[in-house]
XYZ file of C-alpha atoms in Angstrom:
434
model
C -177.468 15.932 -46.440
C -179.888 18.986 -47.184
C -183.817 18.459 -45.519
C -185.202 18.898 -48.999
C -182.759 16.220 -50.508
C -183.623 13.957 -47.743
C -187.408 14.181 -47.990
C -187.059 13.869 -51.954
C -184.947 10.441 -52.050
C -187.130 8.674 -48.638
C -190.378 10.010 -51.154
C -189.153 8.004 -54.441
C -187.312 5.186 -52.495
C -190.096 4.559 -50.459
C -192.831 4.557 -53.210
C -190.747 2.313 -55.739
C -189.629 -0.395 -52.818
C -193.493 -0.203 -51.576
C -194.927 -0.659 -55.088
C -192.287 -3.342 -56.130
C -193.796 -4.731 -53.027
C -197.028 -4.966 -54.756
C -198.181 -2.665 -51.816
C -201.528 -0.655 -52.631
C -200.603 2.276 -54.696
C -202.854 4.966 -51.740
C -201.006 2.932 -49.064
C -197.220 3.392 -51.202
C -197.949 6.962 -51.361
C -199.089 8.130 -48.198
C -196.563 6.069 -46.147
C -193.775 7.193 -48.075
C -194.411 10.840 -48.183
C -195.445 10.517 -44.227
C -191.935 9.047 -43.787
C -190.491 11.984 -45.609
C -192.165 14.537 -43.988
C -191.009 12.858 -40.312
C -187.595 13.037 -41.533
C -187.398 16.668 -41.927
C -189.641 17.978 -39.361
C -189.778 15.140 -37.120
C -192.615 11.657 -36.489
C -194.870 13.870 -34.101
C -195.104 17.031 -36.260
C -195.408 15.406 -39.203
C -198.248 13.407 -38.132
C -199.922 16.990 -37.925
C -198.709 17.938 -41.140
C -200.096 14.855 -42.572
C -203.380 14.792 -41.332
C -203.922 18.643 -42.291
C -202.502 18.274 -45.438
C -204.710 15.081 -46.556
C -207.833 16.997 -44.773
C -207.089 19.834 -47.154
C -206.863 17.857 -50.165
C -210.040 16.283 -49.787
C -211.625 19.179 -48.569
C -213.416 20.725 -51.781
C -216.688 21.279 -53.445
C -215.612 20.614 -56.569
C -214.833 16.730 -55.657
C -218.161 16.357 -54.487
C -219.014 15.496 -57.923
C -216.591 12.686 -58.713
C -218.670 10.425 -55.560
C -222.136 11.643 -57.046
C -221.070 10.300 -60.275
C -219.325 7.193 -59.492
C -223.072 6.790 -57.515
C -224.786 7.496 -60.681
C -222.431 5.480 -63.166
C -222.970 2.519 -60.345
C -226.927 3.279 -60.156
C -226.910 3.224 -64.528
C -225.370 -0.614 -64.164
C -228.293 -1.875 -62.119
C -231.077 0.075 -63.552
C -231.623 -1.152 -67.071
C -229.681 1.651 -69.114
C -227.368 -0.230 -70.325
C -229.460 -2.519 -72.319
C -231.674 0.481 -73.999
C -227.910 2.152 -74.997
C -226.879 -0.676 -76.969
C -230.159 -1.553 -78.881
C -229.897 2.271 -79.354
C -226.045 1.597 -80.669
C -227.343 -1.084 -82.489
C -229.957 1.013 -84.545
C -227.024 3.643 -85.274
C -224.900 1.227 -86.673
C -226.945 -1.707 -87.954
C -225.996 -0.733 -91.649
C -222.405 -1.194 -90.800
C -220.300 -3.968 -92.200
C -219.422 -5.958 -88.707
C -222.393 -4.197 -87.253
C -222.865 -6.157 -83.597
C -218.918 -5.449 -83.025
C -219.212 -1.761 -84.011
C -222.309 -1.824 -81.475
C -220.028 -2.850 -78.952
C -217.853 0.591 -79.841
C -220.561 2.972 -79.741
C -222.583 1.184 -76.645
C -219.319 2.184 -74.898
C -219.116 5.555 -76.014
C -222.255 6.084 -75.241
C -222.956 3.895 -71.530
C -218.826 5.483 -70.417
C -220.222 9.026 -71.569
C -223.218 9.176 -69.088
C -221.459 6.924 -66.373
C -217.422 8.299 -67.050
C -216.439 4.718 -66.280
C -214.358 2.471 -68.254
C -215.071 -0.818 -66.194
C -218.585 -0.783 -66.142
C -218.999 0.452 -69.182
C -216.739 -3.043 -70.178
C -218.588 -5.246 -67.825
C -222.061 -3.881 -68.698
C -221.958 -3.772 -72.972
C -219.556 -6.740 -73.202
C -221.885 -8.943 -70.898
C -224.825 -8.471 -73.514
C -222.979 -7.869 -76.413
C -219.973 -10.369 -76.272
C -222.052 -13.909 -76.291
C -224.366 -12.290 -79.678
C -220.209 -11.640 -81.258
C -219.820 -15.107 -80.718
C -222.898 -16.813 -82.379
C -222.528 -14.153 -84.901
C -219.274 -15.935 -86.017
C -216.587 -13.523 -84.361
C -213.657 -15.227 -82.753
C -213.926 -15.160 -79.082
C -211.110 -13.294 -78.309
C -211.452 -10.869 -80.728
C -214.976 -10.024 -79.086
C -213.448 -9.367 -76.072
C -210.619 -7.334 -77.645
C -213.321 -4.794 -79.149
C -215.208 -4.300 -75.371
C -212.540 -3.993 -73.771
C -210.932 -1.189 -76.677
C -213.792 0.585 -76.783
C -214.342 0.958 -73.096
C -211.770 3.856 -71.949
C -213.378 6.156 -74.509
C -215.901 6.759 -71.901
C -213.105 8.372 -69.614
C -212.682 10.985 -72.331
C -215.999 11.973 -73.365
C -217.910 14.036 -69.967
C -219.072 13.716 -67.824
C -215.534 11.930 -66.584
C -213.939 11.044 -63.423
C -210.781 11.527 -64.808
C -211.052 14.751 -65.738
C -212.410 16.208 -62.477
C -209.384 15.180 -61.202
C -207.019 16.601 -63.589
C -209.217 20.182 -62.884
C -208.664 19.910 -59.176
C -204.406 19.545 -59.615
C -204.223 21.334 -62.833
C -207.025 24.339 -61.585
C -208.262 23.715 -65.217
C -212.617 24.508 -65.007
C -214.240 21.356 -65.216
C -216.157 22.441 -67.846
C -214.114 23.324 -70.507
C -212.551 20.031 -69.790
C -215.659 18.452 -70.482
C -216.870 20.080 -73.674
C -213.042 19.534 -74.711
C -213.347 15.985 -73.949
C -215.492 14.783 -76.551
C -213.434 15.294 -79.993
C -210.722 12.654 -78.151
C -213.550 10.471 -76.920
C -214.733 10.196 -80.439
C -211.655 9.474 -81.795
C -210.954 6.851 -79.446
C -214.419 5.457 -80.824
C -213.563 5.654 -84.196
C -210.057 4.103 -84.075
C -211.619 1.349 -82.830
C -214.092 1.622 -85.524
C -212.011 1.196 -88.299
C -209.993 -1.894 -87.051
C -213.742 -3.501 -86.518
C -213.842 -2.593 -90.082
C -210.400 -3.908 -91.346
C -211.340 -6.947 -89.512
C -214.675 -7.562 -91.166
C -212.952 -6.841 -94.313
C -210.611 -9.467 -93.676
C -212.438 -12.252 -92.291
C -215.426 -12.794 -94.784
C -218.560 -13.775 -94.001
C -218.478 -12.603 -90.292
C -220.157 -10.459 -88.895
C -224.082 -10.089 -90.201
C -225.649 -6.846 -91.310
C -228.701 -5.830 -89.393
C -231.444 -4.396 -91.511
C -233.842 -2.366 -88.746
C -236.926 -1.227 -90.118
C -237.690 2.453 -89.586
C -240.807 2.677 -87.125
C -238.488 -0.454 -85.022
C -235.524 1.892 -84.969
C -237.678 4.869 -84.024
C -239.027 3.094 -81.305
C -235.834 1.904 -80.103
C -234.608 5.487 -80.056
C -236.969 6.774 -78.024
C -236.675 4.248 -75.435
C -232.812 5.264 -75.057
C -233.839 9.185 -74.831
C -234.649 9.254 -71.205
C -231.091 7.790 -70.796
C -229.138 10.256 -73.300
C -231.011 13.234 -71.963
C -229.284 12.734 -68.717
C -226.028 13.810 -70.754
C -227.586 16.856 -72.107
C -228.816 17.952 -68.912
C -225.801 17.372 -66.991
C -223.612 19.189 -69.735
C -226.164 21.389 -70.820
C -227.227 23.045 -67.455
C -223.265 23.125 -66.634
C -222.905 25.508 -69.898
C -225.797 27.406 -69.696
C -224.827 28.389 -65.772
C -227.494 26.850 -64.237
C -225.493 24.875 -62.032
C -222.133 23.973 -61.203
C -220.412 20.244 -61.764
C -220.766 19.132 -58.578
C -224.639 19.937 -58.563
C -224.814 18.302 -62.322
C -223.364 15.434 -60.904
C -226.259 14.983 -57.723
C -228.595 15.218 -60.411
C -227.141 12.889 -61.995
C -227.712 10.815 -59.205
C -231.340 11.736 -59.058
C -232.133 11.352 -62.328
C -230.876 7.564 -62.296
C -232.383 6.423 -59.449
C -235.908 7.669 -61.020
C -234.870 5.713 -64.347
C -233.995 2.312 -62.452
C -237.102 2.710 -60.652
C -239.520 3.663 -63.937
C -237.784 0.583 -65.535
C -238.381 -1.348 -62.518
C -234.693 -2.758 -62.528
C -234.043 -1.133 -59.189
C -235.660 -1.881 -55.646
C -235.800 -0.071 -52.731
C -233.961 -3.078 -51.597
C -231.495 -2.998 -54.139
C -229.844 -0.001 -52.956
C -228.209 -0.498 -50.028
C -225.660 -2.754 -51.897
C -225.255 0.210 -54.702
C -224.581 2.750 -52.152
C -221.827 0.306 -50.847
C -220.629 -0.495 -54.441
C -220.078 3.577 -54.927
C -219.043 4.120 -51.926
C -215.674 1.024 -51.984
C -215.279 3.165 -55.161
C -215.645 6.359 -53.716
C -213.009 5.493 -51.055
C -209.964 4.428 -53.277
C -210.415 7.554 -55.103
C -210.651 9.890 -52.132
C -207.753 8.447 -50.366
C -205.648 8.658 -53.309
C -206.692 12.339 -53.722
C -206.048 13.146 -49.895
C -202.468 11.105 -50.207
C -201.167 12.393 -52.719
C -201.487 16.193 -51.487
C -199.401 15.333 -49.000
C -197.128 13.909 -51.991
C -197.264 17.004 -53.784
C -196.211 18.764 -50.594
C -192.924 16.965 -50.321
C -192.573 17.135 -53.712
C -192.687 20.878 -53.668
C -190.368 21.318 -50.752
C -187.727 18.900 -51.933
C -187.704 20.937 -55.407
C -188.045 17.870 -57.396
C -190.913 19.063 -60.092
C -188.553 22.052 -60.717
C -185.421 19.610 -60.310
C -186.876 17.344 -63.651
C -188.265 20.759 -64.920
C -184.501 22.084 -65.549
C -183.365 18.206 -66.495
C -185.410 18.152 -69.473
C -185.282 21.671 -70.486
C -181.695 20.849 -70.095
C -182.143 17.940 -72.833
C -184.217 19.750 -75.497
C -185.562 23.098 -75.746
C -187.857 21.208 -78.678
C -191.706 21.483 -77.285
C -192.604 18.494 -79.965
C -189.476 16.417 -78.357
C -190.612 17.295 -74.547
C -194.027 16.285 -75.424
C -192.742 13.089 -76.945
C -190.896 12.204 -73.705
C -193.939 12.827 -71.842
C -196.274 10.876 -73.738
C -193.789 8.034 -73.672
C -193.134 8.403 -69.510
C -196.863 8.284 -69.055
C -197.157 5.364 -71.629
C -195.099 3.229 -69.293
C -196.553 4.754 -66.471
C -200.018 3.586 -67.728
C -199.218 -0.122 -67.728
C -198.586 -0.294 -64.135
C -200.589 2.501 -62.576
C -204.305 3.976 -62.910
C -204.681 7.086 -64.417
C -206.140 8.519 -61.327
C -202.958 8.230 -59.056
C -201.160 8.846 -62.119
C -202.312 12.449 -62.805
C -202.140 13.223 -58.962
C -198.431 12.017 -59.172
C -197.131 13.742 -62.533
C -198.958 16.336 -63.610
C -197.756 18.509 -60.875
C -194.202 17.633 -62.485
C -194.808 17.763 -66.212
C -197.686 20.720 -66.291
C -194.969 23.814 -65.890
C -192.689 22.028 -68.479
C -195.447 22.131 -71.260
C -197.028 25.721 -70.140
C -193.474 26.928 -70.259
C -193.631 26.057 -74.020
C -197.106 27.361 -74.859
C -199.555 23.800 -74.232
C -202.846 24.685 -73.022
C -203.193 23.538 -69.815
C -206.833 21.877 -70.918
C -204.814 20.177 -74.129
C -202.293 19.198 -71.973
C -205.120 17.619 -69.749
C -206.590 15.388 -72.703
C -202.749 14.314 -74.012
C -202.942 13.168 -70.683
C -206.121 11.222 -69.914
C -206.258 10.107 -73.571
C -202.330 8.838 -73.086
C -203.115 6.958 -69.251
C -206.541 5.395 -70.466
C -203.748 3.300 -72.537
C -202.850 1.793 -69.784
C -205.959 0.539 -68.721
C -206.078 -2.004 -71.169
C -202.416 -2.982 -71.068
C -200.782 -5.372 -68.785
C -200.081 -6.034 -66.037
C -202.326 -3.646 -64.092
C -204.808 -2.302 -66.771
C -207.680 -2.958 -65.233
C -210.321 -2.846 -68.022
C -208.227 -5.649 -69.753
C -208.806 -7.925 -66.762
C -212.484 -7.050 -66.671
C -213.336 -7.842 -69.813
C -211.397 -10.957 -70.537
C -213.255 -12.147 -66.935
C -216.234 -11.082 -68.703
C -216.023 -13.055 -71.428
C -214.351 -15.979 -69.756
C -211.367 -15.990 -71.118
C -207.812 -16.062 -69.955
C -206.098 -12.412 -70.614
C -203.394 -13.691 -72.662
C -205.090 -14.214 -76.038
C -207.122 -11.421 -75.481
C -204.094 -9.140 -75.283
C -203.217 -10.182 -78.700
C -206.278 -9.566 -80.123
C -206.055 -6.215 -78.222
C -202.647 -5.387 -80.547
C -204.120 -3.815 -83.473
C -206.648 -2.270 -81.860
C -203.477 -0.844 -79.698
C -202.113 0.504 -82.295
C -204.721 2.424 -83.851
C -204.973 3.965 -80.690
C -201.566 5.088 -80.144
C -201.762 6.499 -83.901
C -204.823 8.286 -82.229
C -202.702 9.551 -79.418
C -200.450 11.270 -81.735
C -203.181 13.497 -83.253
C -204.017 14.521 -79.942
C -200.954 15.071 -78.797
C -199.933 17.201 -81.962
C -203.300 18.757 -83.157
C -204.093 20.746 -80.045
C -207.213 22.017 -81.886
C -208.916 18.630 -81.322
C -209.096 19.428 -77.952
C -209.476 23.322 -77.609
C -212.046 23.422 -81.090
C -215.456 23.123 -78.310
C -214.369 25.034 -75.739
C -213.642 28.077 -78.438
C -216.649 27.721 -79.578
C -218.545 28.280 -76.489
C -215.884 30.831 -75.316
C -214.681 29.059 -72.931
C -210.750 29.596 -73.697
């Protein structure tokens, strides 16, 4: 048997077996990739190759943005920023039917757009809005479902660590991806708001439409301005060429730290815990990036991407069918794999295929991210789902049932994002980035 075939078989079988044994994804990928390399060049040389590839994978100035944005998100979660964004969201949608549920959706989008973390958003917003929704007569499972369904919108609206990882894998511009993420992210939130509107229409008397005086509204919005200003600083600075995405992430950390101290929500004694929390998350992400580099080397050596590409192209020459196939595969993958490892594993395989059909890498990146975000709210691995249920002190099963209408609406939006590339490319085109 050829060495390339042996490497490919060892890699695929190893990952499959270890995942079935519930071994963490980073360990599964790293160990299987190492064994695949060892099967070809021997154990001693494999140690050097694996170490070199792992170091090369994370030795990137661009990747420094990830730990900084993670730290900024943790600082926000502890810095009193969430409550101000929730109050601002309440002012924005306070006159809509089901205003508190709509507030949950908008607050998640706003918080996520600043932190880029769906789990943090679900925890911060759900912990504040969830109890209020129950008091207003919302079904507690529906209240949790609103929070869970809307939280991943922040993974699309910049700054987004998921888009940074895609940028690394696809060699695309982070700034372009950030700008492209706005409309799909807003569409995600709109889909959730439509479901909330239908729910309130069906359940008469649920959800109070709150009226806020102009003075109260202006005061509330003014209190949220410093938090929202971070988005303008980060994205505006990148677009204006004032600083790189990595530098913008560092600025975000400093800005969030200043806000936390200004709001008196963070003390110096809290910093070790905050840094430790951010470090834990960073280690997970960076380890995944590193081991995926080893895996990518094995896949390239064994010819897996080209073989799969030929198989798919042999099956059909229709770009629509190809995109549908990829969409279904990623929907399935997303149910048991987080977005970061899924992007690291599957984008190198699928991107060359879709580019042959003229699909823009930026458009494909938003399609992939939107697709995998759905996995964060679906069992068995959906981390946002489990966090949202835990915050609401509910079992996961009834929350899943309440999530079904949201999932249907979001899948419809996925089709829109996939087959209307203008949604992803219009804003970057407006800024001359594509």
